[in-house]
PDB file of N, CA and C in Angstrom:
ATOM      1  N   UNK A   1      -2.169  21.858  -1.690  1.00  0.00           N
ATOM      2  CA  UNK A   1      -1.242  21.213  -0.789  1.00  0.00           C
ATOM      3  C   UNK A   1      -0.060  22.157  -0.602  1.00  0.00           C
ATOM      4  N   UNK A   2       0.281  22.331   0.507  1.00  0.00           N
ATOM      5  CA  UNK A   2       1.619  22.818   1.184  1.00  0.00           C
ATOM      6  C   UNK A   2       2.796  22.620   0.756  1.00  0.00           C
ATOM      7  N   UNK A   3       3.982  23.262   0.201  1.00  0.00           N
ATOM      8  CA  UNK A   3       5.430  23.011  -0.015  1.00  0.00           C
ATOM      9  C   UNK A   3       5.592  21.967   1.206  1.00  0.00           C
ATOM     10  N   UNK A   4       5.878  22.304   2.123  1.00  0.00           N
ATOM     11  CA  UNK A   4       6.505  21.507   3.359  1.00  0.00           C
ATOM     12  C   UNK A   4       5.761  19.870   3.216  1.00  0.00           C
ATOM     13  N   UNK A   5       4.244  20.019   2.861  1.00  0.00           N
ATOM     14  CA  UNK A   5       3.245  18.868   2.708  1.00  0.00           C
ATOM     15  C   UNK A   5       3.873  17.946   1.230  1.00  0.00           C
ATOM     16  N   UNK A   6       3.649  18.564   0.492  1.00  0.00           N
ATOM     17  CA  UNK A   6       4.376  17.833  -0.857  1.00  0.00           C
ATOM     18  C   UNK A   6       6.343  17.185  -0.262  1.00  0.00           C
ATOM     19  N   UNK A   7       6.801  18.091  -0.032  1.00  0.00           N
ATOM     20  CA  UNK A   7       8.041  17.538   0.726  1.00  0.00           C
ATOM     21  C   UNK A   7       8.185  16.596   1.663  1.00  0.00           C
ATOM     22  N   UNK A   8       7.688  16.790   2.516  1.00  0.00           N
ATOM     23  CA  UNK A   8       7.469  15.331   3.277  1.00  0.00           C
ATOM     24  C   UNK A   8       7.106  14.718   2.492  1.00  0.00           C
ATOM     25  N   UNK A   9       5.821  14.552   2.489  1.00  0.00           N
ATOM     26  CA  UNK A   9       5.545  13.171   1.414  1.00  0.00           C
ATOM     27  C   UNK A   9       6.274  12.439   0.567  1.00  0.00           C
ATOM     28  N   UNK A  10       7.004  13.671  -0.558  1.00  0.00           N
ATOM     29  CA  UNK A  10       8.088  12.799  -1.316  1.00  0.00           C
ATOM     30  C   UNK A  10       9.747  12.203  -0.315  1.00  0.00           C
ATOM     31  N   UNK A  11       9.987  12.784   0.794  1.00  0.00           N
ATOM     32  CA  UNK A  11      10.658  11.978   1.494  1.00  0.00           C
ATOM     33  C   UNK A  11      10.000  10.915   2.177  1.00  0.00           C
ATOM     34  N   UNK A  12       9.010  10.925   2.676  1.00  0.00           N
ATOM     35  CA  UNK A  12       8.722   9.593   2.764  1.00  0.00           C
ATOM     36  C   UNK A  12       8.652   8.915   1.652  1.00  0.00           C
ATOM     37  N   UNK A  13       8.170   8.823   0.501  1.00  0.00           N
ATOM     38  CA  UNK A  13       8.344   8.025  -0.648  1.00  0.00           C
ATOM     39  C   UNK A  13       9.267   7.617  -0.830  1.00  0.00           C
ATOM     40  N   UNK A  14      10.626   8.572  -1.473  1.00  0.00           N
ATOM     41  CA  UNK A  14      11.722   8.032  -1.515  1.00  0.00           C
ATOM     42  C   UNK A  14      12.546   7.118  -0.117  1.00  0.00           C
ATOM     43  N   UNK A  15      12.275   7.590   1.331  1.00  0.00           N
ATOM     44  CA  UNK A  15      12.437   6.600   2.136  1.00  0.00           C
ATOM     45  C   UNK A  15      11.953   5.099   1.939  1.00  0.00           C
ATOM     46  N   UNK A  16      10.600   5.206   1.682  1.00  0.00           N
ATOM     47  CA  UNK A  16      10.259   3.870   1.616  1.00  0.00           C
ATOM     48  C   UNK A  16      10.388   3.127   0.314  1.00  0.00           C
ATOM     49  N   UNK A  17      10.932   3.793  -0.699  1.00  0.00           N
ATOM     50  CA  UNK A  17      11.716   3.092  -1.722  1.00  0.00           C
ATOM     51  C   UNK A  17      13.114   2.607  -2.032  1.00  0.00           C
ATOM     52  N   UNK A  18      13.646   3.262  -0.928  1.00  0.00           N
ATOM     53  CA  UNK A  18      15.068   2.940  -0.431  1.00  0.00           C
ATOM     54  C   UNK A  18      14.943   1.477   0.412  1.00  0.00           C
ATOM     55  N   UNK A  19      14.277   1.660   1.364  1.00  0.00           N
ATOM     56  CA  UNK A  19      13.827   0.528   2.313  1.00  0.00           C
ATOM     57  C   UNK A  19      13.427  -0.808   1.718  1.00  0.00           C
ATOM     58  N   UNK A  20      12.559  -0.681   0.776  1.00  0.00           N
ATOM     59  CA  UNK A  20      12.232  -1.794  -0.217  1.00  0.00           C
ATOM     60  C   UNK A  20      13.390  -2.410  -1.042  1.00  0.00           C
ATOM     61  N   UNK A  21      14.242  -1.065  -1.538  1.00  0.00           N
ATOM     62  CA  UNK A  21      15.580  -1.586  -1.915  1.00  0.00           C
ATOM     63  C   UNK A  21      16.987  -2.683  -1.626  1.00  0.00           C
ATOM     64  N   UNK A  22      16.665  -1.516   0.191  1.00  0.00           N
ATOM     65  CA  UNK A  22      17.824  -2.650   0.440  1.00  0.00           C
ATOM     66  C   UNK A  22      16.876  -3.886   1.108  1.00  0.00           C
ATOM     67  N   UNK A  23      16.289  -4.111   1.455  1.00  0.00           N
ATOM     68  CA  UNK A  23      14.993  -5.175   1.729  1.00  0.00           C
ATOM     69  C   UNK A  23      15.398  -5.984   0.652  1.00  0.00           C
ATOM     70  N   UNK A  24      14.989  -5.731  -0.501  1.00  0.00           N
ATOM     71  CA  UNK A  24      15.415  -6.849  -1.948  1.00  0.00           C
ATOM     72  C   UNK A  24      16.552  -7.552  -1.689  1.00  0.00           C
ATOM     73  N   UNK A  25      17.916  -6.080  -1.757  1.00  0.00           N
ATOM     74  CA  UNK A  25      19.067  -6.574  -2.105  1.00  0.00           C
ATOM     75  C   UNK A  25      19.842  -7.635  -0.672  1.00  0.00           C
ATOM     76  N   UNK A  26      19.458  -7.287   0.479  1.00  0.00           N
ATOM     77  CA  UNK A  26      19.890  -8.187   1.900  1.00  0.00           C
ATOM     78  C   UNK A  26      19.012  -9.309   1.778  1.00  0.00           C
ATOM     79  N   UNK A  27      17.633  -9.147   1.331  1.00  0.00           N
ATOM     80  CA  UNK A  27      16.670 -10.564   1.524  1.00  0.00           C
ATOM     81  C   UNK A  27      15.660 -10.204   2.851  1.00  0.00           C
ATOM     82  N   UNK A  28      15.705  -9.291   3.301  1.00  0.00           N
ATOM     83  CA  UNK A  28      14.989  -8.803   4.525  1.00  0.00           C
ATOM     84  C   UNK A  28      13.564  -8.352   4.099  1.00  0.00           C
ATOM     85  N   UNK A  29      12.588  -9.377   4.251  1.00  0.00           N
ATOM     86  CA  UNK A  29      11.685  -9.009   3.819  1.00  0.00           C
ATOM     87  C   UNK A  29      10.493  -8.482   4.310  1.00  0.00           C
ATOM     88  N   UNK A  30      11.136  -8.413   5.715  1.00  0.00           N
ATOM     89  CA  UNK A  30       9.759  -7.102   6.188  1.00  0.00           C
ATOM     90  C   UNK A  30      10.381  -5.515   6.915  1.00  0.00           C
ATOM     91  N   UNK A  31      12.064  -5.197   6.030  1.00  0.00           N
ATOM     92  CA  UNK A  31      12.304  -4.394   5.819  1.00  0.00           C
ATOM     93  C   UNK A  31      11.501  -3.955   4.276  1.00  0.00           C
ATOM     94  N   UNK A  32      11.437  -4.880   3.037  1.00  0.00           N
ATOM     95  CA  UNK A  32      11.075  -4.275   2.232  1.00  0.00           C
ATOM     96  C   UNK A  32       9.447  -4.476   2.276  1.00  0.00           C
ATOM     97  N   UNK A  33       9.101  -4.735   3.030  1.00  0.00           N
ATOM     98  CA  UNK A  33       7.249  -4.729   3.313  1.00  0.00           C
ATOM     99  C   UNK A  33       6.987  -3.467   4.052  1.00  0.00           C
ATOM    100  N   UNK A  34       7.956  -2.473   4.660  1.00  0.00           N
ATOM    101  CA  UNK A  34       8.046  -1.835   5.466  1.00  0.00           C
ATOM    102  C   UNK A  34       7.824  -0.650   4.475  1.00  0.00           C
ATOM    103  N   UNK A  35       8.969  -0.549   3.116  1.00  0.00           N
ATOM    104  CA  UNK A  35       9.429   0.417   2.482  1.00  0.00           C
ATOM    105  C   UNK A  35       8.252   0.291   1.361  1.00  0.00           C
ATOM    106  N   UNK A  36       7.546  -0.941   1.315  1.00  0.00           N
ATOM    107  CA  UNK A  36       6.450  -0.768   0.155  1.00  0.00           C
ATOM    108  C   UNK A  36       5.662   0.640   1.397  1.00  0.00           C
ATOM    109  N   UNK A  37       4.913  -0.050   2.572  1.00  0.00           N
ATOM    110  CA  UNK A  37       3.703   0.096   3.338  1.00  0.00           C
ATOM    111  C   UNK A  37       4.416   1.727   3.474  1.00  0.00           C
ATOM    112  N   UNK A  38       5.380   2.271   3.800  1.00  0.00           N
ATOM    113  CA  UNK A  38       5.945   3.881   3.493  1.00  0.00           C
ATOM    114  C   UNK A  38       5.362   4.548   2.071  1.00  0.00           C
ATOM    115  N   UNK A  39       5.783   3.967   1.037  1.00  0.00           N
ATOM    116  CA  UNK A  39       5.324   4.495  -0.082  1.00  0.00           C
ATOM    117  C   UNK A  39       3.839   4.489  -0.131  1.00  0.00           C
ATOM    118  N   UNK A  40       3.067   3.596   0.184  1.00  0.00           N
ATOM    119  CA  UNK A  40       1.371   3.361   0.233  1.00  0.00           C
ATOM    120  C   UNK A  40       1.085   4.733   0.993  1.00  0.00           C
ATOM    121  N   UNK A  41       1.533   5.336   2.013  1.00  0.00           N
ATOM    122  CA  UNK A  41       1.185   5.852   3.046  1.00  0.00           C
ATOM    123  C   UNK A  41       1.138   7.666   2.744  1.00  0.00           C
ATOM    124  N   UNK A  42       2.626   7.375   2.029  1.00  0.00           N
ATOM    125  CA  UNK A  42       2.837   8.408   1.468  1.00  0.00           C
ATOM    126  C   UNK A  42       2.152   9.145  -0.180  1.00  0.00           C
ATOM    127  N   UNK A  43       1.474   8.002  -1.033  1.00  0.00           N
ATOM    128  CA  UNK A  43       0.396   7.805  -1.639  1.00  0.00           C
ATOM    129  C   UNK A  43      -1.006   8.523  -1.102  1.00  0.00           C
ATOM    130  N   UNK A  44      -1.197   8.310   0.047  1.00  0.00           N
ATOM    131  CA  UNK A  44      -2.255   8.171   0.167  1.00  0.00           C
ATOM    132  C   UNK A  44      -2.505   9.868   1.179  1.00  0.00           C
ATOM    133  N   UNK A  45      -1.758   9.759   1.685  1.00  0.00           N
ATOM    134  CA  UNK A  45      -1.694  11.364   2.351  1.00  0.00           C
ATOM    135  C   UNK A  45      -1.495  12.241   0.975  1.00  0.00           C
ATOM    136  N   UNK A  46      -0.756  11.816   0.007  1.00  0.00           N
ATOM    137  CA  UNK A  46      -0.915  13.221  -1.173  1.00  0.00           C
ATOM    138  C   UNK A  46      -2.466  12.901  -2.215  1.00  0.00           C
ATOM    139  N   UNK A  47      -3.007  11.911  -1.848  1.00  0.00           N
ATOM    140  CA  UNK A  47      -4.508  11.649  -2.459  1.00  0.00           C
ATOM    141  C   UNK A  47      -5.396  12.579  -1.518  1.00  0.00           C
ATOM    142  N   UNK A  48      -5.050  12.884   0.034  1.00  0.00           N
ATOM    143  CA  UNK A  48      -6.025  13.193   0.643  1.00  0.00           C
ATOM    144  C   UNK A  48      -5.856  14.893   0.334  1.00  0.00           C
ATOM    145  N   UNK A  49      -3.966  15.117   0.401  1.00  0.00           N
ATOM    146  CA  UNK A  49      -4.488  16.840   0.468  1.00  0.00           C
ATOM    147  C   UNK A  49      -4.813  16.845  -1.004  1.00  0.00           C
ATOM    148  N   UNK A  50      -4.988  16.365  -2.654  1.00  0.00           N
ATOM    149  CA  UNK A  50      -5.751  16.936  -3.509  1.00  0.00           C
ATOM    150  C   UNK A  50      -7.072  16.675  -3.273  1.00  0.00           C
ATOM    151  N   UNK A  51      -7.604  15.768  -2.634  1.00  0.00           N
ATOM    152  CA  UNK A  51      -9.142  16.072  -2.461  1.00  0.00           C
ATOM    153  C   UNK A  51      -9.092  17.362  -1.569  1.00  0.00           C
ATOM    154  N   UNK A  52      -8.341  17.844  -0.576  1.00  0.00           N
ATOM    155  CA  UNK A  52      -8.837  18.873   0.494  1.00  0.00           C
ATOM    156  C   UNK A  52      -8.684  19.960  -0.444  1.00  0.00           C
ATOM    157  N   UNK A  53      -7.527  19.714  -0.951  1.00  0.00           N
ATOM    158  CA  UNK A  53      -7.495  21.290  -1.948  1.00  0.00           C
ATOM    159  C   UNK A  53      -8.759  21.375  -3.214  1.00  0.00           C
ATOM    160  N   UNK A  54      -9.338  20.650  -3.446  1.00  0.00           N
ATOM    161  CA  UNK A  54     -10.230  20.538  -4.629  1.00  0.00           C
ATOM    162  C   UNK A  54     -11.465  20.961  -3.960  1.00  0.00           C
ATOM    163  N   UNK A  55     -11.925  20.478  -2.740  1.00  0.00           N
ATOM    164  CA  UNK A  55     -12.332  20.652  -2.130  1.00  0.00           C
ATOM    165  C   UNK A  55     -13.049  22.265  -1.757  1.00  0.00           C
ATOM    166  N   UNK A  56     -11.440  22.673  -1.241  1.00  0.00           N
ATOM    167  CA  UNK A  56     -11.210  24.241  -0.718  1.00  0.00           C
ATOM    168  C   UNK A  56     -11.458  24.657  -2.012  1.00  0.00           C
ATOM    169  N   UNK A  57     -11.061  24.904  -3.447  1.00  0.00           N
ATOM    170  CA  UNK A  57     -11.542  25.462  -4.464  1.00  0.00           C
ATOM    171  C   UNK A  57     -12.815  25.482  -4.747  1.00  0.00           C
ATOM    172  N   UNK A  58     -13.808  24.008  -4.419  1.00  0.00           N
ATOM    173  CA  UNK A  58     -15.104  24.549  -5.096  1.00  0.00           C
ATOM    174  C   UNK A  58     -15.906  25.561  -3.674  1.00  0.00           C
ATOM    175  N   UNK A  59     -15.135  25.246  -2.641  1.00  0.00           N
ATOM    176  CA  UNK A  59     -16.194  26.649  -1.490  1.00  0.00           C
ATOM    177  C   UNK A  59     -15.705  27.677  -2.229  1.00  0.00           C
ATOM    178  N   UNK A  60     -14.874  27.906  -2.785  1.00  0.00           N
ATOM    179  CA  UNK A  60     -14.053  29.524  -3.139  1.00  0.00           C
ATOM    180  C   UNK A  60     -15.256  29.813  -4.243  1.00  0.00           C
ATOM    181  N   UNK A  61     -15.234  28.642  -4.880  1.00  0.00           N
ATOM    182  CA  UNK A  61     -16.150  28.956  -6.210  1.00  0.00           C
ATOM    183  C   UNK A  61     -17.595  29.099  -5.847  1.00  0.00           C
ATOM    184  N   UNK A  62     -17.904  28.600  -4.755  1.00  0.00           N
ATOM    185  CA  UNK A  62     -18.879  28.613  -4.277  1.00  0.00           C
ATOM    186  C   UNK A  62     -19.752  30.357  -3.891  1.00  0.00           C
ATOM    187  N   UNK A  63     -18.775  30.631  -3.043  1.00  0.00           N
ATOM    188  CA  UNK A  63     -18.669  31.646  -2.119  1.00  0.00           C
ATOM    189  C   UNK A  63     -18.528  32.284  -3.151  1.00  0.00           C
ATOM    190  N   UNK A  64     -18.026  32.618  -4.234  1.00  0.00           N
ATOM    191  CA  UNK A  64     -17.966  33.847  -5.352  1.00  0.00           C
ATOM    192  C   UNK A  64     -19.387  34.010  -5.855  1.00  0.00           C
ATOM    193  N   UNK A  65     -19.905  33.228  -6.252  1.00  0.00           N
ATOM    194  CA  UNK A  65     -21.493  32.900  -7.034  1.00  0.00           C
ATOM    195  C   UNK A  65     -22.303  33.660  -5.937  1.00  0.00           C
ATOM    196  N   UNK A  66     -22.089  33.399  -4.506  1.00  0.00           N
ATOM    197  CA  UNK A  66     -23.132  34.258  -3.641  1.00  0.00           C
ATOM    198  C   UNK A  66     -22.523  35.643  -3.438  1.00  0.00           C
ATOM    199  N   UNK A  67     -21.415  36.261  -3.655  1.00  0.00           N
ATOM    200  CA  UNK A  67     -21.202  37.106  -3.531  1.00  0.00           C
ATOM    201  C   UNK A  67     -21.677  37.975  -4.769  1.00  0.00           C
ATOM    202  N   UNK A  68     -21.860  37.658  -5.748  1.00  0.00           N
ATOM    203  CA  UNK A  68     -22.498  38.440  -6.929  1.00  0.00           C
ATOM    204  C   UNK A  68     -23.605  39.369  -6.885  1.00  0.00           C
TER     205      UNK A  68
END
């Protein structure tokens, strides 16, 4: 995963944990349904680039074995 990729992500996280925050503390509760469904999102995009990168490692590993 990407610097810039890991960075976003954790700003969206922390956005949508802020959001959930003040969601709690006002009573606004699909501000803080908002700031959960941010964090889920942002979850789930850093689940996808370690599969892509795990991914990209076993072709590398791959591609070495035929190069032998």
């Amino acid at each position: 995963m990407s610097l810039g990729d890991k960075i976003s992500n954790k700003a969206e996280d922390l956005g949508g944990k802020a959001k959930e925050a003040t969601g709690k503390v006002t009573g606004d509760e699909e501000l803080q349904a908002e700031g959960k469904s941010d964090q889920a999102k942002a979850g789930l995009k850093d689940a996808v680039e370690d599969v892509k990168d795990a991914v990209g490692e076993a072709v590398d590993k791959v591609k070495g074995v035929f190069k032998k």
